[in-house]
CSV table of C-alpha atoms in Angstrom, one decimal:
chain,number,residue,atom,x,y,z
A,1,GLU,CA,-20.9,0.1,-19.3
A,2,ASP,CA,-19.2,3.3,-18.1
A,3,LYS,CA,-21.3,6.3,-18.7
A,4,VAL,CA,-21.4,10.0,-18.0
A,5,VAL,CA,-24.6,12.5,-18.0
A,6,GLN,CA,-25.0,16.2,-18.2
A,7,SER,CA,-28.1,18.2,-17.3
A,8,PRO,CA,-29.4,20.2,-18.9
A,9,LEU,CA,-28.1,19.9,-21.9
A,10,SER,CA,-29.1,22.9,-23.0
A,11,LEU,CA,-29.8,25.9,-21.1
A,12,VAL,CA,-30.3,29.8,-22.1
A,13,VAL,CA,-30.0,32.2,-19.2
A,14,HIS,CA,-29.8,36.5,-19.1
A,15,GLU,CA,-26.3,37.9,-18.2
A,16,GLY,CA,-26.1,38.3,-14.4
A,17,ASP,CA,-27.9,35.1,-13.7
A,18,THR,CA,-26.4,32.1,-11.9
A,19,VAL,CA,-26.1,28.5,-13.5
A,20,THR,CA,-25.8,25.3,-12.1
A,21,LEU,CA,-24.6,22.4,-14.5
A,22,ASN,CA,-25.0,19.0,-13.6
A,23,CYS,CA,-22.6,15.7,-14.4
A,24,SER,CA,-23.4,12.2,-13.2
A,25,TYR,CA,-21.1,9.6,-13.9
A,26,GLU,CA,-20.8,5.3,-13.5
A,27,VAL,CA,-17.3,4.8,-14.2
A,28,THR,CA,-15.5,1.7,-12.7
A,29,ASN,CA,-12.0,2.7,-10.7
A,30,PHE,CA,-12.9,6.4,-10.7
A,31,ARG,CA,-10.2,8.6,-10.1
A,32,SER,CA,-11.1,12.3,-11.1
A,33,LEU,CA,-13.3,14.4,-13.2
A,34,LEU,CA,-12.6,16.8,-15.4
A,35,TRP,CA,-14.5,20.0,-16.6
A,36,TYR,CA,-13.9,21.2,-20.2
A,37,LYS,CA,-15.3,24.8,-22.2
A,38,GLN,CA,-15.9,24.7,-25.7
A,39,GLU,CA,-16.4,27.8,-27.6
A,40,LYS,CA,-16.3,27.5,-31.6
A,41,LYS,CA,-13.4,25.6,-31.2
A,42,ALA,CA,-11.4,23.0,-29.3
A,43,PRO,CA,-12.5,22.3,-25.7
A,44,THR,CA,-10.2,24.2,-22.9
A,45,PHE,CA,-9.6,22.9,-19.5
A,46,LEU,CA,-11.5,24.0,-16.6
A,47,PHE,CA,-11.1,22.0,-13.6
A,48,MET,CA,-9.8,18.4,-12.9
A,49,LEU,CA,-11.3,17.2,-9.7
A,50,THR,CA,-10.4,14.0,-7.5
A,51,SER,CA,-12.1,14.6,-4.0
A,52,SER,CA,-15.5,14.9,-2.4
A,53,GLY,CA,-16.3,18.2,-1.0
A,54,ILE,CA,-13.1,20.6,-2.1
A,55,GLU,CA,-14.4,23.3,-3.7
A,56,LYS,CA,-12.5,24.2,-7.1
A,57,LYS,CA,-12.7,27.9,-8.1
A,58,SER,CA,-11.2,30.4,-10.9
A,59,GLY,CA,-13.2,33.5,-10.6
A,60,ARG,CA,-17.0,33.0,-11.1
A,61,LEU,CA,-16.7,29.4,-11.8
A,62,SER,CA,-16.5,26.6,-9.1
A,63,SER,CA,-16.9,23.2,-8.9
A,64,ILE,CA,-17.3,20.3,-6.6
A,65,LEU,CA,-17.5,16.5,-6.6
A,66,ASP,CA,-19.3,14.3,-4.9
A,67,LYS,CA,-18.0,10.6,-4.4
A,68,LYS,CA,-20.3,9.3,-2.7
A,69,GLU,CA,-23.1,10.1,-4.9
A,70,LEU,CA,-21.4,9.9,-8.0
A,71,PHE,CA,-21.9,13.4,-9.5
A,72,SER,CA,-20.1,16.7,-9.5
A,73,ILE,CA,-21.5,20.2,-10.6
A,74,LEU,CA,-20.5,23.2,-12.1
A,75,ASN,CA,-21.6,26.6,-11.0
A,76,ILE,CA,-21.0,30.1,-12.7
A,77,THR,CA,-22.3,33.4,-11.0
A,78,ALA,CA,-23.1,36.7,-12.2
A,79,THR,CA,-22.9,34.9,-15.8
A,80,GLN,CA,-21.6,37.1,-18.8
A,81,THR,CA,-22.3,36.9,-23.2
A,82,GLY,CA,-18.5,35.1,-22.8
A,83,ASP,CA,-19.6,32.5,-20.8
A,84,SER,CA,-21.8,31.1,-23.6
A,85,ALA,CA,-20.1,27.9,-24.7
A,86,VAL,CA,-20.9,24.0,-24.7
A,87,TYR,CA,-19.8,22.6,-21.4
A,88,LEU,CA,-18.3,19.0,-21.3
A,89,CYS,CA,-17.5,16.8,-18.4
A,90,GLY,CA,-15.3,13.8,-18.6
A,91,VAL,CA,-14.2,11.0,-16.8
A,92,PRO,CA,-11.5,8.4,-17.4
A,93,HIS,CA,-12.1,5.0,-17.0
A,94,SER,CA,-9.2,3.1,-15.8
A,95,GLN,CA,-8.4,-0.5,-16.5
A,96,GLY,CA,-5.5,-2.9,-16.8
A,97,GLY,CA,-2.9,0.3,-17.0
A,98,SER,CA,-5.1,1.7,-19.7
A,99,GLU,CA,-7.3,4.6,-19.3
A,100,LYS,CA,-10.1,5.4,-21.6
A,101,LEU,CA,-11.8,9.1,-21.2
A,102,VAL,CA,-15.5,9.1,-21.6
A,103,PHE,CA,-17.5,12.3,-21.9
A,104,GLY,CA,-20.8,13.4,-21.6
A,105,LYS,CA,-22.7,15.0,-24.5
A,106,GLY,CA,-22.1,18.5,-22.8
A,107,THR,CA,-24.6,21.1,-21.8
A,108,LYS,CA,-24.7,24.0,-24.1
A,109,LEU,CA,-25.2,27.3,-22.3
A,110,THR,CA,-26.4,30.5,-23.8
A,111,VAL,CA,-26.0,33.5,-22.2
A,112,ASN,CA,-28.4,36.7,-23.3
A,113,PRO,CA,-27.4,40.5,-23.0
B,1,GLU,CA,4.7,27.4,-27.5
B,2,ALA,CA,3.4,24.3,-26.5
B,3,GLN,CA,0.4,23.0,-28.5
B,4,VAL,CA,-1.0,20.3,-30.6
B,5,THR,CA,-1.4,20.9,-33.8
B,6,GLN,CA,-3.4,18.9,-36.7
B,7,ASN,CA,-3.4,18.7,-40.1
B,8,PRO,CA,-5.1,19.1,-42.3
B,9,ARG,CA,-8.0,21.2,-40.9
B,10,TYR,CA,-10.6,20.6,-43.3
B,11,LEU,CA,-10.9,18.0,-45.7
B,12,ILE,CA,-13.7,17.3,-48.3
B,13,THR,CA,-13.1,13.5,-49.7
B,14,VAL,CA,-14.8,10.7,-51.3
B,15,THR,CA,-16.2,7.4,-50.0
B,16,GLY,CA,-13.2,5.0,-50.4
B,17,LYS,CA,-10.2,7.4,-50.7
B,18,LYS,CA,-7.4,6.3,-48.0
B,19,LEU,CA,-6.8,9.6,-46.0
B,20,THR,CA,-4.5,10.3,-42.9
B,21,VAL,CA,-4.6,13.2,-40.5
B,22,THR,CA,-1.8,14.3,-38.9
B,23,CYS,CA,-1.2,14.8,-34.8
B,24,SER,CA,1.4,16.1,-33.5
B,25,GLN,CA,2.5,18.0,-29.9
B,26,ASN,CA,5.6,19.4,-28.8
B,27,MET,CA,5.1,19.1,-25.3
B,28,ASN,CA,6.7,15.6,-24.5
B,29,HIS,CA,3.2,13.9,-23.7
B,30,GLU,CA,3.3,10.5,-22.9
B,31,TYR,CA,-0.9,10.5,-23.8
B,32,MET,CA,-2.7,11.1,-26.8
B,33,SER,CA,-6.1,10.3,-27.8
B,34,TRP,CA,-8.3,11.0,-30.9
B,35,TYR,CA,-12.0,12.1,-30.8
B,36,ARG,CA,-15.2,12.4,-32.7
B,37,GLN,CA,-17.9,15.0,-32.3
B,38,ASP,CA,-20.9,14.6,-33.4
B,39,PRO,CA,-24.1,17.0,-32.3
B,40,GLY,CA,-26.1,15.4,-30.1
B,41,LEU,CA,-23.2,12.8,-29.1
B,42,GLY,CA,-20.9,14.8,-27.4
B,43,LEU,CA,-16.8,13.9,-28.0
B,44,ARG,CA,-16.5,10.3,-28.2
B,45,GLN,CA,-13.0,8.5,-27.9
B,46,ILE,CA,-11.9,6.9,-31.3
B,47,TYR,CA,-8.4,5.5,-29.8
B,48,TYR,CA,-6.1,6.4,-27.4
B,49,SER,CA,-2.0,5.6,-26.5
B,50,MET,CA,-0.4,5.9,-23.1
B,51,ASN,CA,2.8,5.9,-24.9
B,52,VAL,CA,5.1,5.0,-27.8
B,53,GLU,CA,4.3,1.6,-29.4
B,54,VAL,CA,1.2,1.6,-27.1
B,55,THR,CA,-2.1,2.0,-28.6
B,56,ASP,CA,-5.7,0.8,-27.0
B,57,LYS,CA,-9.2,1.1,-28.7
B,58,GLY,CA,-11.9,3.7,-27.4
B,59,ASP,CA,-15.3,3.7,-27.6
B,60,VAL,CA,-15.7,3.9,-31.5
B,61,PRO,CA,-12.9,2.6,-33.1
B,62,GLU,CA,-14.4,0.9,-35.9
B,63,GLY,CA,-13.1,2.2,-39.3
B,64,TYR,CA,-10.0,3.7,-38.0
B,65,LYS,CA,-6.1,2.8,-37.4
B,66,VAL,CA,-3.7,4.6,-35.2
B,67,SER,CA,-0.3,4.2,-34.5
B,68,ARG,CA,2.2,5.9,-32.2
B,69,LYS,CA,5.9,5.3,-34.0
B,70,GLU,CA,7.0,8.0,-32.1
B,71,LYS,CA,6.4,10.0,-28.6
B,72,ARG,CA,5.4,13.4,-30.7
B,73,ASN,CA,3.2,12.0,-33.3
B,74,PHE,CA,-0.3,10.1,-33.2
B,75,PRO,CA,-1.7,10.1,-36.8
B,76,LEU,CA,-5.1,9.0,-37.6
B,77,ILE,CA,-6.3,6.7,-40.4
B,78,LEU,CA,-8.7,6.3,-42.4
B,79,GLU,CA,-8.3,3.2,-44.8
B,80,SER,CA,-11.7,3.5,-46.5
B,81,PRO,CA,-13.7,6.7,-45.2
B,82,SER,CA,-18.0,6.4,-45.5
B,83,PRO,CA,-20.0,8.7,-45.1
B,84,ASN,CA,-20.9,7.7,-41.6
B,85,GLN,CA,-17.0,9.3,-40.9
B,86,THR,CA,-17.9,12.7,-41.2
B,87,SER,CA,-17.5,14.5,-38.3
B,88,LEU,CA,-15.3,17.2,-36.6
B,89,TYR,CA,-12.1,15.4,-34.9
B,90,PHE,CA,-10.2,16.0,-32.5
B,91,CYS,CA,-6.6,15.0,-31.1
B,92,ALA,CA,-5.4,15.9,-27.5
B,93,SER,CA,-2.2,15.3,-25.0
B,94,SER,CA,-2.0,15.2,-22.1
B,95,LEU,CA,1.0,14.4,-19.7
B,96,SER,CA,0.2,10.8,-18.7
B,97,GLY,CA,-2.8,8.8,-18.4
B,98,ALA,CA,-2.1,6.1,-16.1
B,99,SER,CA,-1.4,8.2,-13.0
B,100,ALA,CA,-3.4,9.0,-9.4
B,101,SER,CA,-5.0,11.9,-10.9
B,102,TYR,CA,-6.0,12.0,-14.6
B,103,ASN,CA,-3.9,15.0,-16.4
B,104,GLU,CA,-5.4,17.6,-18.1
B,105,GLN,CA,-5.9,17.1,-21.6
B,106,PHE,CA,-4.4,19.9,-24.1
B,107,PHE,CA,-6.7,19.7,-27.7
B,108,GLY,CA,-5.6,20.4,-31.0
B,109,PRO,CA,-7.9,23.1,-33.2
B,110,GLY,CA,-9.7,20.2,-34.8
B,111,THR,CA,-10.2,18.5,-38.7
B,112,ARG,CA,-13.7,18.8,-40.0
B,113,LEU,CA,-14.0,15.8,-42.1
B,114,THR,CA,-16.6,15.5,-45.3
B,115,VAL,CA,-17.0,12.2,-46.7
B,116,LEU,CA,-18.9,12.4,-49.9
């Protein structure tokens, strides 16, 4: 059975801290892994990762994929209160021309001033 | 403006009363999908559609129906809603789901459904 597991499920830090969020997966026919940020509304796209070892970066956020060990990490440096959100990891499962998308349960990040 | 719209945004209904949540996208996307989000369970895919007239079950399809008669619309139908379908529902679309690398999904604003 395909699964995506995120850890930790919840994290509380202070502004300025650096955090690392984890996503491990077991999905057949792996093609890509997606990270989303969800504040009090719809998820918004952060990164799509397809190749091992290539870091994707956007400001203070970065992410990397390890296809051998089947995981990805999302790093946030110098956290701000605006980074408080649920971070979702999703992995498409491709089979016979169809594509389901399986998400982890998310990591709830709280950044305190 | 490129967007995914859902209606209604909020709905309170009673057990057994059929309802439809509409979803529309204006980006000419092939792939559309419905998710439900529940506390502690994350986002779970209900149904998805690779293109017009092509739909398939996600992980939690029981109690739901969908149709894809036009590329832009993907309504979610609850024929006989029950209280366990109380949830936050998201529609999403992407350019294509069946490609060498999966495309970014754009999410609608969500529909909060309460079934009494």
